[in-house]
mmCIF file of C-alpha atoms in Angstrom:
data_model
loop_
_atom_site.group_PDB
_atom_site.id
_atom_site.type_symbol
_atom_site.label_atom_id
_atom_site.label_comp_id
_atom_site.label_asym_id
_atom_site.label_seq_id
_atom_site.Cartn_x
_atom_site.Cartn_y
_atom_site.Cartn_z
ATOM 1 C CA MET A 120 -190.884 -32.589 197.806
ATOM 2 C CA GLY A 121 -192.610 -32.947 201.250
ATOM 3 C CA LEU A 122 -194.037 -36.057 202.936
ATOM 4 C CA VAL A 123 -197.545 -35.239 202.049
ATOM 5 C CA GLU A 124 -196.691 -35.111 198.241
ATOM 6 C CA GLN A 125 -195.035 -38.316 198.546
ATOM 7 C CA LEU A 126 -198.049 -40.267 199.812
ATOM 8 C CA PRO A 127 -199.452 -40.924 196.179
ATOM 9 C CA ALA A 128 -196.201 -42.162 195.012
ATOM 10 C CA ALA A 129 -195.894 -44.634 198.182
ATOM 11 C CA TRP A 130 -199.481 -45.771 197.556
ATOM 12 C CA ARG A 131 -198.546 -46.626 193.917
ATOM 13 C CA TYR A 132 -195.322 -48.371 195.098
ATOM 14 C CA LEU A 133 -197.394 -50.417 197.589
ATOM 15 C CA LEU A 134 -199.828 -51.596 194.935
ATOM 16 C CA GLU A 135 -197.103 -52.291 192.317
ATOM 17 C CA ASN A 136 -195.718 -54.564 195.163
ATOM 18 C CA GLN A 137 -198.699 -56.032 196.805
ATOM 19 C CA THR A 138 -197.264 -59.502 196.959
ATOM 20 C CA GLU A 139 -194.098 -58.490 198.670
ATOM 21 C CA PHE A 140 -195.914 -56.324 200.995
ATOM 22 C CA VAL A 141 -198.210 -59.002 202.001
ATOM 23 C CA GLU A 142 -195.261 -61.157 202.779
ATOM 24 C CA LEU A 143 -193.470 -58.522 204.723
ATOM 25 C CA LEU A 144 -196.460 -57.559 206.748
ATOM 26 C CA THR A 145 -197.339 -61.296 207.603
ATOM 27 C CA THR A 146 -193.861 -61.634 208.754
ATOM 28 C CA HIS A 147 -194.047 -58.567 210.712
ATOM 29 C CA LEU A 148 -197.216 -59.483 212.387
ATOM 30 C CA GLN A 149 -195.880 -63.013 213.217
ATOM 31 C CA LEU A 150 -192.776 -61.534 214.966
ATOM 32 C CA VAL A 151 -195.152 -59.118 216.959
ATOM 33 C CA VAL A 152 -197.725 -61.907 217.935
ATOM 34 C CA VAL A 153 -195.097 -64.691 218.756
ATOM 35 C CA ALA A 154 -192.845 -62.439 220.820
ATOM 36 C CA VAL A 155 -195.718 -60.878 222.897
ATOM 37 C CA VAL A 156 -197.499 -64.382 223.496
ATOM 38 C CA CYS A 157 -194.114 -65.603 224.515
ATOM 39 C CA ALA A 158 -193.502 -62.602 226.797
ATOM 40 C CA ILE A 159 -196.889 -63.046 228.346
ATOM 41 C CA LEU A 160 -196.125 -66.898 229.255
ATOM 42 C CA VAL A 161 -193.048 -65.702 230.865
ATOM 43 C CA ALA A 162 -193.894 -62.396 232.515
ATOM 44 C CA VAL A 163 -197.388 -63.283 234.046
ATOM 45 C CA PRO A 164 -196.140 -66.273 236.015
ATOM 46 C CA ALA A 165 -192.882 -64.336 237.075
ATOM 47 C CA GLY A 166 -194.909 -61.441 238.320
ATOM 48 C CA ILE A 167 -197.421 -63.835 240.188
ATOM 49 C CA LEU A 168 -194.397 -65.460 241.647
ATOM 50 C CA ALA A 169 -192.990 -61.992 242.831
ATOM 51 C CA THR A 170 -196.118 -61.165 244.533
ATOM 52 C CA ARG A 171 -196.019 -64.428 246.417
ATOM 53 C CA ARG A 172 -192.217 -64.266 247.191
ATOM 54 C CA PRO A 173 -191.073 -60.809 248.214
ATOM 55 C CA ARG A 174 -187.644 -62.016 248.525
ATOM 56 C CA LEU A 175 -187.474 -62.880 244.704
ATOM 57 C CA LYS A 176 -189.422 -59.693 243.702
ATOM 58 C CA GLY A 177 -186.289 -57.664 243.358
ATOM 59 C CA TYR A 178 -184.395 -60.277 241.434
ATOM 60 C CA ILE A 179 -187.228 -60.639 239.122
ATOM 61 C CA LEU A 180 -187.718 -56.981 238.561
ATOM 62 C CA GLY A 181 -184.032 -56.515 238.207
ATOM 63 C CA THR A 182 -183.871 -59.080 235.484
ATOM 64 C CA GLY A 183 -187.006 -57.568 233.627
ATOM 65 C CA ASN A 184 -185.146 -54.044 233.908
ATOM 66 C CA VAL A 185 -181.895 -55.263 232.493
ATOM 67 C CA ALA A 186 -183.579 -56.998 229.659
ATOM 68 C CA GLN A 187 -185.612 -53.534 228.942
ATOM 69 C CA SER A 188 -182.257 -51.531 229.219
ATOM 70 C CA VAL A 189 -180.525 -53.497 226.505
ATOM 71 C CA PRO A 190 -181.307 -52.232 223.143
ATOM 72 C CA THR A 191 -183.028 -54.792 221.011
ATOM 73 C CA ILE A 192 -180.490 -54.512 218.280
ATOM 74 C CA ALA A 193 -177.866 -55.345 220.634
ATOM 75 C CA ILE A 194 -179.657 -58.479 222.065
ATOM 76 C CA ILE A 195 -180.245 -59.454 218.447
ATOM 77 C CA PHE A 196 -176.511 -59.508 217.932
ATOM 78 C CA LEU A 197 -175.613 -61.026 221.290
ATOM 79 C CA VAL A 198 -177.716 -64.168 220.196
ATOM 80 C CA PHE A 199 -176.597 -64.077 216.785
ATOM 81 C CA PRO A 200 -173.492 -66.120 217.221
ATOM 82 C CA VAL A 201 -175.651 -68.939 218.881
ATOM 83 C CA LEU A 202 -178.935 -69.000 216.525
ATOM 84 C CA GLY A 203 -177.528 -67.463 213.582
ATOM 85 C CA ILE A 204 -179.598 -65.063 211.292
ATOM 86 C CA GLY A 205 -183.298 -65.245 210.569
ATOM 87 C CA PHE A 206 -186.611 -65.024 212.134
ATOM 88 C CA THR A 207 -185.768 -66.865 215.552
ATOM 89 C CA THR A 208 -182.892 -64.517 216.317
ATOM 90 C CA ALA A 209 -185.100 -61.491 215.917
ATOM 91 C CA LEU A 210 -187.726 -63.150 217.757
ATOM 92 C CA VAL A 211 -185.553 -63.504 220.908
ATOM 93 C CA GLY A 212 -184.676 -59.760 220.833
ATOM 94 C CA LEU A 213 -188.361 -58.665 220.540
ATOM 95 C CA PHE A 214 -189.426 -61.135 223.236
ATOM 96 C CA THR A 215 -186.836 -60.135 225.660
ATOM 97 C CA TYR A 216 -187.753 -56.341 225.202
ATOM 98 C CA ALA A 217 -191.500 -56.990 225.656
ATOM 99 C CA ILE A 218 -191.193 -58.698 229.003
ATOM 100 C CA LEU A 219 -190.887 -55.552 231.414
ATOM 101 C CA PRO A 220 -194.254 -53.819 230.655
ATOM 102 C CA ILE A 221 -196.102 -57.078 231.281
ATOM 103 C CA LEU A 222 -194.105 -58.201 234.264
ATOM 104 C CA THR A 223 -194.396 -54.832 236.102
ATOM 105 C CA ASN A 224 -198.130 -54.449 235.306
ATOM 106 C CA THR A 225 -198.747 -57.887 236.671
ATOM 107 C CA ILE A 226 -197.049 -57.114 239.791
ATOM 108 C CA ALA A 227 -198.674 -53.798 240.193
ATOM 109 C CA GLY A 228 -202.249 -55.148 239.221
ATOM 110 C CA ILE A 229 -202.204 -57.887 241.916
ATOM 111 C CA GLU A 230 -200.602 -55.772 244.563
ATOM 112 C CA ASP A 231 -202.989 -52.878 244.028
ATOM 113 C CA VAL A 232 -206.052 -54.884 244.897
ATOM 114 C CA ASP A 233 -207.589 -53.554 247.870
ATOM 115 C CA ALA A 234 -206.217 -55.308 251.126
ATOM 116 C CA SER A 235 -209.583 -55.337 252.898
ATOM 117 C CA THR A 236 -211.122 -57.246 249.893
ATOM 118 C CA VAL A 237 -208.180 -60.104 250.216
ATOM 119 C CA GLU A 238 -208.779 -60.066 253.948
ATOM 120 C CA ALA A 239 -212.640 -60.462 253.596
ATOM 121 C CA ALA A 240 -211.943 -63.411 251.266
ATOM 122 C CA ARG A 241 -209.623 -64.991 253.631
ATOM 123 C CA GLY A 242 -212.089 -64.578 256.530
ATOM 124 C CA MET A 243 -214.469 -66.575 254.341
ATOM 125 C CA GLY A 244 -211.973 -69.472 254.276
ATOM 126 C CA MET A 245 -210.581 -68.969 250.919
ATOM 127 C CA THR A 246 -207.129 -70.310 250.287
ATOM 128 C CA ASP A 247 -204.417 -68.222 248.819
ATOM 129 C CA TRP A 248 -204.778 -69.862 245.565
ATOM 130 C CA GLU A 249 -208.467 -69.363 245.486
ATOM 131 C CA ILE A 250 -207.891 -65.577 246.132
ATOM 132 C CA LEU A 251 -205.527 -65.250 243.445
ATOM 133 C CA LYS A 252 -207.569 -66.976 241.147
ATOM 134 C CA GLN A 253 -211.201 -65.654 241.913
ATOM 135 C CA ILE A 254 -210.174 -62.061 243.407
ATOM 136 C CA GLN A 255 -206.828 -60.771 242.734
ATOM 137 C CA LEU A 256 -206.300 -61.763 238.861
ATOM 138 C CA PRO A 257 -209.950 -60.739 237.831
ATOM 139 C CA LEU A 258 -209.370 -57.315 239.421
ATOM 140 C CA ALA A 259 -205.752 -57.140 238.119
ATOM 141 C CA LEU A 260 -206.636 -58.284 234.497
ATOM 142 C CA PRO A 261 -207.304 -54.607 233.222
ATOM 143 C CA VAL A 262 -203.822 -53.526 234.509
ATOM 144 C CA ILE A 263 -202.118 -56.639 233.160
ATOM 145 C CA PHE A 264 -203.816 -56.141 229.792
ATOM 146 C CA ALA A 265 -202.500 -52.656 229.883
ATOM 147 C CA GLY A 266 -198.895 -53.878 230.051
ATOM 148 C CA ILE A 267 -199.527 -56.377 227.146
ATOM 149 C CA ARG A 268 -201.175 -53.431 225.302
ATOM 150 C CA THR A 269 -197.907 -51.347 225.808
ATOM 151 C CA ALA A 270 -195.645 -54.343 224.882
ATOM 152 C CA SER A 271 -197.500 -54.835 221.796
ATOM 153 C CA VAL A 272 -197.292 -51.392 220.442
ATOM 154 C CA ILE A 273 -193.509 -51.309 221.336
ATOM 155 C CA THR A 274 -193.006 -54.656 219.565
ATOM 156 C CA VAL A 275 -194.630 -53.229 216.242
ATOM 157 C CA GLY A 276 -191.812 -50.494 216.138
ATOM 158 C CA THR A 277 -188.996 -52.520 217.253
ATOM 159 C CA ALA A 278 -189.804 -55.375 214.844
ATOM 160 C CA TYR A 279 -188.485 -52.965 211.951
ATOM 161 C CA LEU A 280 -184.922 -54.024 213.468
ATOM 162 C CA ALA A 281 -185.564 -57.621 212.292
ATOM 163 C CA PHE A 282 -184.324 -56.705 208.874
ATOM 164 C CA PHE A 283 -180.684 -56.212 210.225
ATOM 165 C CA ILE A 284 -180.653 -59.820 211.248
ATOM 166 C CA GLY A 285 -182.216 -61.307 208.302
ATOM 167 C CA GLY A 286 -185.719 -61.801 210.199
ATOM 168 C CA GLY A 287 -187.815 -59.848 207.457
ATOM 169 C CA GLY A 288 -190.675 -57.676 208.203
ATOM 170 C CA LEU A 289 -191.616 -54.067 207.080
ATOM 171 C CA GLY A 290 -188.069 -52.828 208.058
ATOM 172 C CA LEU A 291 -186.856 -54.219 204.645
ATOM 173 C CA TRP A 292 -188.642 -51.474 202.690
ATOM 174 C CA VAL A 293 -187.640 -48.763 205.147
ATOM 175 C CA VAL A 294 -183.872 -49.596 205.461
ATOM 176 C CA VAL A 295 -183.394 -50.277 201.649
ATOM 177 C CA GLY A 296 -185.561 -47.233 200.977
ATOM 178 C CA ILE A 297 -183.436 -45.086 202.998
ATOM 179 C CA LYS A 298 -180.212 -46.508 201.306
ATOM 180 C CA LEU A 299 -181.639 -45.835 197.816
ATOM 181 C CA PHE A 300 -183.010 -42.372 198.851
ATOM 182 C CA ASN A 301 -186.680 -43.833 197.580
ATOM 183 C CA MET A 302 -188.953 -42.032 199.849
ATOM 184 C CA PRO A 303 -192.026 -43.758 198.552
ATOM 185 C CA GLN A 304 -190.495 -47.033 199.460
ATOM 186 C CA VAL A 305 -189.683 -45.898 202.958
ATOM 187 C CA LEU A 306 -193.241 -44.540 203.427
ATOM 188 C CA ALA A 307 -194.834 -47.651 202.050
ATOM 189 C CA GLY A 308 -192.906 -49.451 204.601
ATOM 190 C CA ALA A 309 -193.407 -47.053 207.455
ATOM 191 C CA ILE A 310 -197.006 -46.179 207.287
ATOM 192 C CA PRO A 311 -198.403 -49.360 207.604
ATOM 193 C CA GLY A 312 -196.504 -50.224 210.805
ATOM 194 C CA ALA A 313 -197.747 -46.947 212.331
ATOM 195 C CA LEU A 314 -201.255 -47.634 211.227
ATOM 196 C CA LEU A 315 -200.741 -51.096 212.691
ATOM 197 C CA ALA A 316 -199.541 -49.813 216.033
ATOM 198 C CA ILE A 317 -202.490 -47.322 216.350
ATOM 199 C CA GLY A 318 -205.054 -50.150 215.348
ATOM 200 C CA MET A 319 -203.716 -52.437 218.000
ATOM 201 C CA ASP A 320 -203.537 -49.727 220.558
ATOM 202 C CA SER A 321 -207.294 -48.747 219.935
ATOM 203 C CA LEU A 322 -208.381 -52.201 219.957
ATOM 204 C CA PHE A 323 -206.575 -53.197 223.169
ATOM 205 C CA ALA A 324 -207.837 -50.325 224.778
ATOM 206 C CA LEU A 325 -211.396 -51.297 223.806
ATOM 207 C CA VAL A 326 -210.781 -54.925 225.332
ATOM 208 C CA GLU A 327 -209.096 -53.378 228.351
ATOM 209 C CA ARG A 328 -212.172 -51.521 229.342
ATOM 210 C CA ARG A 329 -214.311 -54.367 228.878
ATOM 211 C CA LEU A 330 -212.165 -56.603 230.961
ATOM 212 C CA GLY A 331 -212.440 -53.894 233.752
ATOM 213 C CA GLY A 332 -216.076 -54.382 233.954
ATOM 214 C CA GLU A 333 -216.001 -58.113 233.604
ATOM 215 C CA GLY A 334 -213.168 -58.481 236.177
ATOM 216 C CA LEU A 335 -215.055 -56.350 238.969
ATOM 217 C CA GLN A 336 -218.306 -58.407 238.187
ATOM 218 C CA ASN A 337 -216.295 -61.913 238.619
ATOM 219 C CA ALA A 338 -214.616 -60.674 241.739
ATOM 220 C CA SER A 339 -217.796 -59.664 243.382
ATOM 221 C CA ALA A 340 -219.593 -62.783 242.473
ATOM 222 C CA ALA A 341 -216.770 -64.736 244.127
ATOM 223 C CA GLY A 342 -216.842 -62.722 247.330
ATOM 224 C CA ALA A 343 -220.540 -62.909 247.486
#
């Protein structure tokens, strides 16, 4: 039986297990939101620092590249001896993997601001902090948000690995369904995650476009 034919059965499985589904989905969302927020709090300041301290830029990007190159499941099992099993251990792995897209986009967004715009602001007597706050960050915001958008969508998928460390999430249904050859259960866990990723990507794309217009207006007002 093909996947399309399995969809009604998957829907029935979801309806029959609504309470468990809500719990798994809630945990999945918590993992994604907390991991991405923590990544933002680390990556954005680190990206700003990298643009202000060129000597540190290589080290900061190198750290981000290493974090991205190590598989999430490997990070989870590396921190397992320290934190044990559960939500927190899974969160560390997801957070680490979400850093690089936000970090690189923060650096690129700030550095791509037109040099003549920065020089004009400096010629008006604005300090480096004022230039960063009123010119560079508003103009870089859409690019930074694109990194957050990428990190969020990636984290929705990698959060399925939380099951292997007792972190919960929709991965429970997917993995258990595969072990039991229960395709409706697999689909009931996989499809909501795919829809969640698509929904988040579409929502963030809309916000990103709006931020682009607002950032340009704010930077123009500051430089006027």
